[in-house]
Amino acid sequence: MKVMKFGGTSVGTPSRMKEVTKLVTMSGEPVFVVLSAMAGTTNQLVEISDYLYKKNPEGANEIINQMEHKYLQHIEELYSTEEAKQQTRELLASEMDYLRSFTKELFTSFEEKSIVAQGEMLSTNMVVNYMKEKGIKAVLLNALDFMRTDKNSEPDPAYIKEKLSNIMEQNEGQQVYVTQGFICRNAYGEIDNLQRGGSDYTASLIGAALNAEEIQIWTDIDGMHNNDPRVVDKTAPVHQLHFEEAAELAYFGAKILHPTCVQPAKYAGIPVRLLNTMQPEAEGTTISNKTEYGKIKAVAAKDNIIAIKIKSSRMLLATGFLRKVFEIFESYQTPIDMVCTSEVGVSMSIDNSAHLGEIVDELKKYGTVTVDTGMCIICVVGDLDWSNIGFETQVLDAMKNIPVRMISYGGSNYNISFLIKEEDKKRALQSLSDTLFSSGK
């Protein structure tokens, strides 16, 4: 069985929902489908929650009314029979009444997660009702019945596998199994989520639990490109990536894939394909444990980076210096992207400025601290093992006219990273494309 995940844009209109239905039934084989909320819905639900936090029920009700009007229009466009329309109108009325109930009581953060979850509830019910109207054997499986996180807010794969296996046995013989992405319950049974972008994670967890043949992530672009098409001219999709390469690209700015998505699939050895709902015939990108040796694959960029340098001659070669520095970042739950060391200091980059002031104050106990903001990490990904002679020379040649603050090479066999100013990002990405991926390279 294949697992197919469709994002908010892919189910963003009634016509897109119809196209998704065609795609999932094309092979005639049973499939498991994971759906996000319709594009824009999650933002509206977050806005409703924001009004409720600010004790403005009138503002929340106005957004709810706007949502209801929009969805009533979608219902008229999506269904052809009055029976299906009426069934979905009743569902919509129930959902809107549920949202309005929060305007009459004290509001909490747990209730916000319950509100945000309703976007996926609406989209999945609408699509399943449409499939049934078309005579397709489809069943809606509530993700809250099997998707759970543990006390560390991490997915509980053993629980997911056990519960989902039982649910699948109870619903044998269906052509399409549909569930919600993103939403789950936590270890205490409360409605929670896998964070935004978590529908990719849902699909990967389900694929691993079912030992799926393949996990397909359908978006509005034909796979992961070798550079950022919003910034660089003439990019092209990368047809094959190793899981490690995909993880590097996702972490360093390739927005098509959620960074955590590939982990369950990687450990289960299940290939992940990135496909385009607008061009379903396109090959897309396949991510697996296979490596294409000796090949540079793609470039990604991560913005809003802060560089921090601690210089301390008195700490020269002192035992425990790096441990003390890293513990400061750990105490403020601030992850580090890049690290470069010298005999008298260390430079690091972070992408979270929430506790920057406190971190700098703590670091000043150990040396002179310099902070550079407005930085960008450029990441070149491929089979970049040190035995591949000359690869780093090609990359450095492309960056020869770009001022570089830091370089990281050797921490991974799959990436070389450069820290530069954000104002030089476009020039750097274009130069890398011209040098690494132009015709004949």
Tab-separated table of C-alpha atoms in Angstrom:
chain	number	residue	atom	x	y	z
A	1	MET	CA	0.000	0.000	0.000
A	2	LYS	CA	1.156	3.535	-0.785
A	3	VAL	CA	0.707	6.504	1.544
A	4	MET	CA	-0.175	9.754	-0.242
A	5	LYS	CA	-0.052	13.111	1.551
A	6	PHE	CA	-1.644	16.253	0.088
A	7	GLY	CA	-0.957	19.715	1.485
A	8	GLY	CA	-3.253	22.688	1.903
A	9	THR	CA	-2.735	24.001	-1.636
A	10	SER	CA	-3.521	20.571	-3.107
A	11	VAL	CA	-6.940	20.576	-1.395
A	12	GLY	CA	-7.324	24.360	-1.411
A	13	THR	CA	-10.396	24.539	-3.680
A	14	PRO	CA	-13.249	22.210	-4.691
A	15	SER	CA	-11.605	21.696	-8.085
A	16	ARG	CA	-8.338	20.690	-6.406
A	17	MET	CA	-10.220	18.217	-4.185
A	18	LYS	CA	-11.663	16.645	-7.319
A	19	GLU	CA	-8.177	16.356	-8.851
A	20	VAL	CA	-6.845	14.760	-5.667
A	21	THR	CA	-9.648	12.194	-5.844
A	22	LYS	CA	-8.636	11.332	-9.420
A	23	LEU	CA	-5.002	10.932	-8.385
A	24	VAL	CA	-5.633	8.631	-5.437
A	25	THR	CA	-7.991	6.355	-7.390
A	26	MET	CA	-5.999	6.277	-10.632
A	27	SER	CA	-4.179	2.992	-9.943
A	28	GLY	CA	-7.247	1.170	-8.628
A	29	GLU	CA	-5.153	-0.170	-5.742
A	30	PRO	CA	-5.856	0.563	-2.039
A	31	VAL	CA	-4.141	3.730	-0.817
A	32	PHE	CA	-3.811	5.574	2.469
A	33	VAL	CA	-4.341	9.342	2.108
A	34	VAL	CA	-3.228	12.062	4.538
A	35	LEU	CA	-4.783	15.510	4.076
A	36	SER	CA	-3.934	18.950	5.418
A	37	ALA	CA	-6.495	21.672	6.040
A	38	MET	CA	-7.624	23.704	3.030
A	39	ALA	CA	-5.166	26.494	2.263
A	40	GLY	CA	-5.759	29.498	4.519
A	41	THR	CA	-7.975	27.670	7.023
A	42	THR	CA	-5.303	27.059	9.676
A	43	ASN	CA	-4.389	30.755	9.618
A	44	GLN	CA	-8.052	31.666	10.159
A	45	LEU	CA	-8.323	29.230	13.064
A	46	VAL	CA	-5.179	30.696	14.637
A	47	GLU	CA	-6.715	34.162	14.210
A	48	ILE	CA	-9.893	32.987	15.970
A	49	SER	CA	-7.754	31.733	18.864
A	50	ASP	CA	-5.906	35.045	18.988
A	51	TYR	CA	-9.180	36.965	19.360
A	52	LEU	CA	-10.263	34.599	22.129
A	53	TYR	CA	-6.960	35.072	23.977
A	54	LYS	CA	-7.575	38.816	23.802
A	55	LYS	CA	-11.090	38.310	25.214
A	56	ASN	CA	-12.704	39.582	22.014
A	57	PRO	CA	-15.445	37.026	21.204
A	58	GLU	CA	-17.010	39.401	18.664
A	59	GLY	CA	-13.810	39.363	16.592
A	60	ALA	CA	-13.655	35.561	16.807
A	61	ASN	CA	-17.293	35.228	15.730
A	62	GLU	CA	-16.691	37.466	12.728
A	63	ILE	CA	-13.893	35.160	11.469
A	64	ILE	CA	-16.078	32.105	12.146
A	65	ASN	CA	-18.885	33.640	10.079
A	66	GLN	CA	-16.446	34.347	7.231
A	67	MET	CA	-15.223	30.744	7.338
A	68	GLU	CA	-18.758	29.376	7.320
A	69	HIS	CA	-19.721	31.489	4.293
A	70	LYS	CA	-16.604	30.361	2.384
A	71	TYR	CA	-17.181	26.678	3.136
A	72	LEU	CA	-20.856	26.856	2.160
A	73	GLN	CA	-19.714	28.091	-1.248
A	74	HIS	CA	-17.204	25.225	-1.468
A	75	ILE	CA	-19.979	22.728	-0.709
A	76	GLU	CA	-22.103	24.052	-3.575
A	77	GLU	CA	-19.169	23.726	-5.985
A	78	LEU	CA	-17.903	20.338	-4.822
A	79	TYR	CA	-21.005	18.148	-4.757
A	80	SER	CA	-23.552	17.388	-7.448
A	81	THR	CA	-26.240	15.682	-5.328
A	82	GLU	CA	-28.432	17.359	-2.735
A	83	GLU	CA	-27.865	14.419	-0.388
A	84	ALA	CA	-24.093	14.974	-0.283
A	85	LYS	CA	-24.539	18.740	0.007
A	86	GLN	CA	-26.937	18.419	2.940
A	87	GLN	CA	-24.734	15.885	4.723
A	88	THR	CA	-21.731	18.204	4.467
A	89	ARG	CA	-23.782	21.288	5.444
A	90	GLU	CA	-24.766	19.491	8.633
A	91	LEU	CA	-21.129	18.653	9.315
A	92	LEU	CA	-20.153	22.283	8.707
A	93	ALA	CA	-22.911	23.561	11.024
A	94	SER	CA	-21.680	21.227	13.764
A	95	GLU	CA	-18.090	22.416	13.307
A	96	MET	CA	-19.068	26.084	13.395
A	97	ASP	CA	-21.203	25.539	16.528
A	98	TYR	CA	-18.192	23.861	18.128
A	99	LEU	CA	-15.974	26.864	17.315
A	100	ARG	CA	-18.588	29.317	18.600
A	101	SER	CA	-18.779	27.429	21.895
A	102	PHE	CA	-15.303	28.703	22.759
A	103	THR	CA	-16.516	32.321	22.646
A	104	LYS	CA	-18.660	31.707	25.733
A	105	GLU	CA	-16.039	30.480	28.204
A	106	LEU	CA	-12.502	31.010	29.536
A	107	PHE	CA	-9.946	30.208	26.828
A	108	THR	CA	-6.779	28.077	27.312
A	109	SER	CA	-3.822	26.959	25.196
A	110	PHE	CA	-5.172	23.388	25.010
A	111	GLU	CA	-8.412	24.727	23.576
A	112	GLU	CA	-6.422	26.587	20.919
A	113	LYS	CA	-5.029	23.262	19.697
A	114	SER	CA	-8.567	21.857	19.570
A	115	ILE	CA	-9.643	24.821	17.446
A	116	VAL	CA	-6.692	24.560	15.046
A	117	ALA	CA	-7.397	20.818	14.566
A	118	GLN	CA	-10.789	21.568	12.996
A	119	GLY	CA	-9.213	22.563	9.662
A	120	GLU	CA	-8.100	18.993	8.990
A	121	MET	CA	-11.433	17.646	10.271
A	122	LEU	CA	-13.276	19.748	7.686
A	123	SER	CA	-11.063	18.940	4.705
A	124	THR	CA	-11.007	15.172	5.301
A	125	ASN	CA	-14.774	14.937	5.811
A	126	MET	CA	-15.420	16.964	2.645
A	127	VAL	CA	-13.132	14.805	0.508
A	128	VAL	CA	-14.484	11.506	1.863
A	129	ASN	CA	-18.070	12.679	1.290
A	130	TYR	CA	-17.134	13.584	-2.283
A	131	MET	CA	-15.502	10.181	-2.841
A	132	LYS	CA	-18.581	8.383	-1.523
A	133	GLU	CA	-20.802	10.506	-3.764
A	134	LYS	CA	-18.722	9.217	-6.692
A	135	GLY	CA	-19.181	5.605	-5.616
A	136	ILE	CA	-15.640	5.156	-4.295
A	137	LYS	CA	-15.171	2.826	-1.308
A	138	ALA	CA	-13.618	5.371	1.056
A	139	VAL	CA	-13.416	5.496	4.844
A	140	LEU	CA	-12.370	8.321	7.159
A	141	LEU	CA	-10.063	7.274	10.001
A	142	ASN	CA	-9.786	9.826	12.803
A	143	ALA	CA	-6.095	10.564	13.434
A	144	LEU	CA	-6.928	11.268	17.086
A	145	ASP	CA	-7.704	7.553	17.489
A	146	PHE	CA	-4.146	6.409	16.702
A	147	MET	CA	-1.699	9.334	16.357
A	148	ARG	CA	-0.092	10.058	19.741
A	149	THR	CA	2.983	11.741	21.193
A	150	ASP	CA	4.800	10.715	24.360
A	151	LYS	CA	5.669	12.771	27.463
A	152	ASN	CA	8.573	14.331	25.541
A	153	SER	CA	6.170	15.496	22.792
A	154	GLU	CA	7.764	13.030	20.377
A	155	PRO	CA	5.648	10.584	18.317
A	156	ASP	CA	5.054	7.208	19.964
A	157	PRO	CA	5.678	4.780	17.049
A	158	ALA	CA	4.826	1.606	18.982
A	159	TYR	CA	1.437	3.005	20.028
A	160	ILE	CA	0.745	4.331	16.509
A	161	LYS	CA	1.571	0.977	14.903
A	162	GLU	CA	-0.582	-1.030	17.343
A	163	LYS	CA	-3.632	1.237	17.165
A	164	LEU	CA	-3.486	1.809	13.417
A	165	SER	CA	-3.058	-1.908	12.669
A	166	ASN	CA	-6.199	-2.664	14.678
A	167	ILE	CA	-8.155	0.103	12.940
A	168	MET	CA	-7.060	-1.121	9.498
A	169	GLU	CA	-8.194	-4.660	10.332
A	170	GLN	CA	-11.622	-3.307	11.324
A	171	ASN	CA	-11.890	-1.462	7.983
A	172	GLU	CA	-10.637	-4.068	5.521
A	173	GLY	CA	-11.730	-3.942	1.899
A	174	GLN	CA	-11.721	-0.164	1.384
A	175	GLN	CA	-10.170	1.431	-1.690
A	176	VAL	CA	-9.184	4.715	-0.021
A	177	TYR	CA	-8.304	5.256	3.639
A	178	VAL	CA	-8.274	8.953	4.582
A	179	THR	CA	-6.975	10.622	7.733
A	180	GLN	CA	-5.918	14.021	9.022
A	181	GLY	CA	-2.338	15.244	8.958
A	182	PHE	CA	-0.795	17.428	11.665
A	183	ILE	CA	-3.159	16.596	14.544
A	184	CYS	CA	-2.677	14.033	17.320
A	185	ARG	CA	-3.224	13.454	21.014
A	186	ASN	CA	-0.500	13.907	23.601
A	187	ALA	CA	0.487	11.460	26.337
A	188	TYR	CA	-2.347	12.798	28.528
A	189	GLY	CA	-5.062	12.300	25.903
A	190	GLU	CA	-5.418	15.990	25.061
A	191	ILE	CA	-5.727	17.194	21.457
A	192	ASP	CA	-2.304	18.328	20.284
A	193	ASN	CA	-0.339	18.555	17.030
A	194	LEU	CA	2.955	17.664	15.385
A	195	GLN	CA	3.702	21.381	14.853
A	196	ARG	CA	3.035	23.267	11.632
A	197	GLY	CA	4.197	21.371	8.586
A	198	GLY	CA	3.559	18.191	10.521
A	199	SER	CA	1.335	16.594	7.871
A	200	ASP	CA	4.533	15.348	6.209
A	201	TYR	CA	5.482	13.824	9.554
A	202	THR	CA	2.049	12.163	9.843
A	203	ALA	CA	2.450	10.538	6.427
A	204	SER	CA	5.933	9.267	7.266
A	205	LEU	CA	4.825	7.849	10.624
A	206	ILE	CA	1.854	6.100	9.000
A	207	GLY	CA	4.048	4.747	6.215
A	208	ALA	CA	6.451	3.279	8.767
A	209	ALA	CA	3.592	1.837	10.871
A	210	LEU	CA	2.035	0.129	7.825
A	211	ASN	CA	5.369	-0.833	6.237
A	212	ALA	CA	4.142	0.978	3.132
A	213	GLU	CA	5.533	0.413	-0.336
A	214	GLU	CA	6.113	4.142	-0.788
A	215	ILE	CA	5.296	7.494	0.826
A	216	GLN	CA	4.265	10.234	-1.587
A	217	ILE	CA	4.306	13.922	-0.604
A	218	TRP	CA	2.183	15.867	-3.113
A	219	THR	CA	2.708	19.643	-3.300
A	220	ASP	CA	2.561	22.362	-5.956
A	221	ILE	CA	6.145	21.973	-7.213
A	222	ASP	CA	7.693	19.097	-9.204
A	223	GLY	CA	10.066	17.787	-6.548
A	224	MET	CA	12.980	19.308	-4.665
A	225	HIS	CA	14.963	21.634	-6.923
A	226	ASN	CA	18.727	21.992	-7.117
A	227	ASN	CA	18.409	25.617	-5.953
A	228	ASP	CA	15.735	28.031	-4.751
A	229	PRO	CA	13.488	28.765	-7.785
A	230	ARG	CA	12.212	31.923	-6.062
A	231	VAL	CA	15.713	33.407	-6.145
A	232	VAL	CA	17.673	31.676	-8.903
A	233	ASP	CA	16.993	31.344	-12.633
A	234	LYS	CA	16.761	27.986	-14.427
A	235	THR	CA	16.609	25.588	-11.479
A	236	ALA	CA	15.750	21.927	-12.068
A	237	PRO	CA	14.273	19.138	-9.950
A	238	VAL	CA	16.660	16.650	-8.380
A	239	HIS	CA	15.417	13.172	-9.285
A	240	GLN	CA	17.179	11.198	-6.550
A	241	LEU	CA	18.366	12.066	-3.039
A	242	HIS	CA	19.709	10.107	-0.105
A	243	PHE	CA	17.746	10.573	3.118
A	244	GLU	CA	20.714	12.408	4.639
A	245	GLU	CA	20.909	14.780	1.669
A	246	ALA	CA	17.183	15.510	1.884
A	247	ALA	CA	17.436	16.136	5.627
A	248	GLU	CA	20.288	18.622	5.110
A	249	LEU	CA	18.356	20.480	2.403
A	250	ALA	CA	15.163	20.558	4.475
A	251	TYR	CA	16.970	21.847	7.555
A	252	PHE	CA	18.844	24.502	5.612
A	253	GLY	CA	15.879	26.030	3.854
A	254	ALA	CA	14.286	23.746	1.227
A	255	LYS	CA	10.678	24.523	2.179
A	256	ILE	CA	9.080	21.706	0.169
A	257	LEU	CA	9.923	19.134	2.849
A	258	HIS	CA	9.494	19.295	6.616
A	259	PRO	CA	12.898	18.507	8.226
A	260	THR	CA	11.515	15.768	10.509
A	261	CYS	CA	9.456	14.081	7.786
A	262	VAL	CA	12.133	11.752	6.487
A	263	GLN	CA	13.183	10.228	9.816
A	264	PRO	CA	10.528	7.485	10.260
A	265	ALA	CA	10.729	6.599	6.554
A	266	LYS	CA	14.524	6.467	6.684
A	267	TYR	CA	14.595	4.075	9.639
A	268	ALA	CA	11.923	1.883	8.012
A	269	GLY	CA	13.718	1.933	4.641
A	270	ILE	CA	10.654	3.249	2.821
A	271	PRO	CA	11.283	5.576	-0.177
A	272	VAL	CA	9.651	9.010	-0.151
A	273	ARG	CA	8.595	10.665	-3.414
A	274	LEU	CA	7.946	14.396	-3.786
A	275	LEU	CA	5.347	14.956	-6.521
A	276	ASN	CA	3.381	17.831	-8.064
A	277	THR	CA	-0.435	17.826	-8.046
A	278	MET	CA	-0.380	20.396	-10.864
A	279	GLN	CA	1.909	18.166	-12.983
A	280	PRO	CA	1.228	14.601	-11.832
A	281	GLU	CA	3.134	13.190	-14.801
A	282	ALA	CA	6.390	14.850	-13.641
A	283	GLU	CA	9.021	12.471	-12.237
A	284	GLY	CA	9.516	14.475	-9.043
A	285	THR	CA	12.151	13.577	-6.449
A	286	THR	CA	12.696	10.148	-4.881
A	287	ILE	CA	14.349	10.062	-1.456
A	288	SER	CA	15.767	6.731	-0.289
A	289	ASN	CA	18.814	5.101	1.304
A	290	LYS	CA	20.523	4.911	-2.115
A	291	THR	CA	23.498	7.177	-2.759
A	292	GLU	CA	24.636	8.581	-6.106
A	293	TYR	CA	28.346	8.595	-5.488
A	294	GLY	CA	30.476	11.573	-6.365
A	295	LYS	CA	27.697	13.993	-7.238
A	296	ILE	CA	26.729	17.453	-5.975
A	297	LYS	CA	22.925	17.537	-5.818
A	298	ALA	CA	21.539	20.876	-4.652
A	299	VAL	CA	21.948	24.157	-2.832
A	300	ALA	CA	19.734	25.633	-0.102
A	301	ALA	CA	19.768	28.818	1.970
A	302	LYS	CA	18.657	29.554	5.514
A	303	ASP	CA	17.907	33.189	6.428
A	304	ASN	CA	17.764	35.171	9.687
A	305	ILE	CA	20.994	33.714	11.043
A	306	ILE	CA	23.006	35.248	13.898
A	307	ALA	CA	26.760	34.663	14.219
A	308	ILE	CA	28.349	34.740	17.694
A	309	LYS	CA	32.110	34.701	18.274
A	310	ILE	CA	33.755	34.208	21.694
A	311	LYS	CA	37.449	35.112	21.826
A	312	SER	CA	39.421	34.317	24.972
A	313	SER	CA	43.218	33.995	25.142
A	314	ARG	CA	43.025	33.117	28.855
A	315	MET	CA	40.943	30.075	27.917
A	316	LEU	CA	43.561	28.862	25.421
A	317	LEU	CA	43.414	25.058	25.378
A	318	ALA	CA	41.530	25.136	28.706
A	319	THR	CA	39.717	21.912	29.508
A	320	GLY	CA	35.953	22.358	29.536
A	321	PHE	CA	35.852	25.657	27.632
A	322	LEU	CA	33.645	24.372	24.820
A	323	ARG	CA	31.450	22.473	27.272
A	324	LYS	CA	30.762	25.635	29.250
A	325	VAL	CA	29.959	27.568	26.074
A	326	PHE	CA	27.573	24.926	24.723
A	327	GLU	CA	25.835	24.560	28.091
A	328	ILE	CA	24.809	28.219	27.893
A	329	PHE	CA	22.995	27.623	24.615
A	330	GLU	CA	21.473	24.444	25.996
A	331	SER	CA	20.146	26.219	29.097
A	332	TYR	CA	18.222	28.626	26.841
A	333	GLN	CA	17.070	25.809	24.495
A	334	THR	CA	18.766	27.497	21.545
A	335	PRO	CA	20.188	25.065	18.954
A	336	ILE	CA	23.438	25.819	17.127
A	337	ASP	CA	23.678	25.495	13.324
A	338	MET	CA	27.380	25.895	12.569
A	339	VAL	CA	30.522	25.739	14.736
A	340	CYS	CA	34.103	26.750	13.906
A	341	THR	CA	36.940	26.676	16.440
A	342	SER	CA	40.437	28.125	16.692
A	343	GLU	CA	43.165	28.146	19.355
A	344	VAL	CA	41.710	31.196	21.095
A	345	GLY	CA	38.015	31.144	20.373
A	346	VAL	CA	34.936	29.671	18.844
A	347	SER	CA	32.332	30.980	16.375
A	348	MET	CA	28.757	29.661	16.180
A	349	SER	CA	25.563	30.482	14.360
A	350	ILE	CA	21.974	30.328	15.636
A	351	ASP	CA	18.584	31.041	14.041
A	352	ASN	CA	16.655	31.907	17.218
A	353	SER	CA	17.141	35.351	18.754
A	354	ALA	CA	14.590	34.894	21.584
A	355	HIS	CA	17.287	34.666	24.280
A	356	LEU	CA	20.164	36.359	22.456
A	357	GLY	CA	20.676	39.020	25.161
A	358	GLU	CA	20.847	36.481	27.982
A	359	ILE	CA	23.154	34.179	25.990
A	360	VAL	CA	25.588	37.017	25.224
A	361	ASP	CA	25.630	38.108	28.887
A	362	GLU	CA	26.503	34.556	29.968
A	363	LEU	CA	29.175	34.160	27.277
A	364	LYS	CA	30.922	37.359	28.411
A	365	LYS	CA	32.072	35.452	31.523
A	366	TYR	CA	34.451	33.496	29.282
A	367	GLY	CA	35.725	36.028	26.774
A	368	THR	CA	35.067	38.880	24.367
A	369	VAL	CA	31.813	38.373	22.472
A	370	THR	CA	31.012	39.637	18.960
A	371	VAL	CA	27.550	39.343	17.392
A	372	ASP	CA	26.744	39.629	13.671
A	373	THR	CA	23.082	39.719	12.595
A	374	GLY	CA	21.454	39.659	9.157
A	375	MET	CA	23.384	36.578	8.117
A	376	CYS	CA	22.510	33.632	5.877
A	377	ILE	CA	23.728	30.020	5.677
A	378	ILE	CA	24.330	28.647	2.182
A	379	CYS	CA	24.404	24.845	2.159
A	380	VAL	CA	25.759	22.752	-0.741
A	381	VAL	CA	24.551	19.152	-0.578
A	382	GLY	CA	25.632	15.921	-2.265
A	383	ASP	CA	28.066	13.047	-1.856
A	384	LEU	CA	30.793	15.288	-0.463
A	385	ASP	CA	32.932	12.719	1.321
A	386	TRP	CA	36.506	13.964	1.775
A	387	SER	CA	37.753	11.218	-0.570
A	388	ASN	CA	35.955	12.896	-3.492
A	389	ILE	CA	38.926	15.003	-4.515
A	390	GLY	CA	38.152	18.423	-5.952
A	391	PHE	CA	34.526	18.862	-4.863
A	392	GLU	CA	35.350	21.505	-2.267
A	393	THR	CA	37.436	23.323	-4.898
A	394	GLN	CA	34.431	23.572	-7.253
A	395	VAL	CA	32.265	24.959	-4.474
A	396	LEU	CA	34.896	27.425	-3.262
A	397	ASP	CA	35.467	28.598	-6.842
A	398	ALA	CA	31.768	29.482	-7.093
A	399	MET	CA	32.059	31.508	-3.866
A	400	LYS	CA	35.293	33.299	-4.782
A	401	ASN	CA	33.631	36.727	-5.101
A	402	ILE	CA	31.373	36.385	-2.032
A	403	PRO	CA	32.572	37.559	1.424
A	404	VAL	CA	32.370	34.491	3.713
A	405	ARG	CA	32.140	34.768	7.505
A	406	MET	CA	32.398	31.019	8.317
A	407	ILE	CA	32.865	27.702	6.483
A	408	SER	CA	31.798	24.290	7.815
A	409	TYR	CA	33.095	21.138	6.097
A	410	GLY	CA	33.627	17.660	7.510
A	411	GLY	CA	30.838	17.532	10.065
A	412	SER	CA	28.794	15.615	7.513
A	413	ASN	CA	29.636	13.673	4.373
A	414	TYR	CA	26.752	15.430	2.666
A	415	ASN	CA	27.219	19.170	3.030
A	416	ILE	CA	29.509	22.182	2.870
A	417	SER	CA	28.062	25.283	4.534
A	418	PHE	CA	28.963	28.961	4.224
A	419	LEU	CA	27.868	31.813	6.474
A	420	ILE	CA	27.452	35.030	4.483
A	421	LYS	CA	25.525	38.288	4.676
A	422	GLU	CA	21.874	38.074	3.616
A	423	GLU	CA	22.491	40.844	1.089
A	424	ASP	CA	24.898	38.507	-0.762
A	425	LYS	CA	22.483	35.536	-0.810
A	426	LYS	CA	21.069	35.945	-4.330
A	427	ARG	CA	24.516	36.486	-5.832
A	428	ALA	CA	25.919	33.436	-4.032
A	429	LEU	CA	23.053	31.117	-5.013
A	430	GLN	CA	23.189	32.191	-8.658
A	431	SER	CA	26.971	31.757	-8.791
A	432	LEU	CA	26.716	28.262	-7.296
A	433	SER	CA	24.063	27.315	-9.862
A	434	ASP	CA	26.128	28.655	-12.739
A	435	THR	CA	29.259	26.841	-11.552
A	436	LEU	CA	27.823	23.522	-10.341
A	437	PHE	CA	24.701	22.899	-12.410
A	438	SER	CA	25.078	24.653	-15.747
A	439	SER	CA	24.913	22.547	-18.919
A	440	GLY	CA	27.690	19.991	-19.136
A	441	LYS	CA	28.754	20.284	-15.476
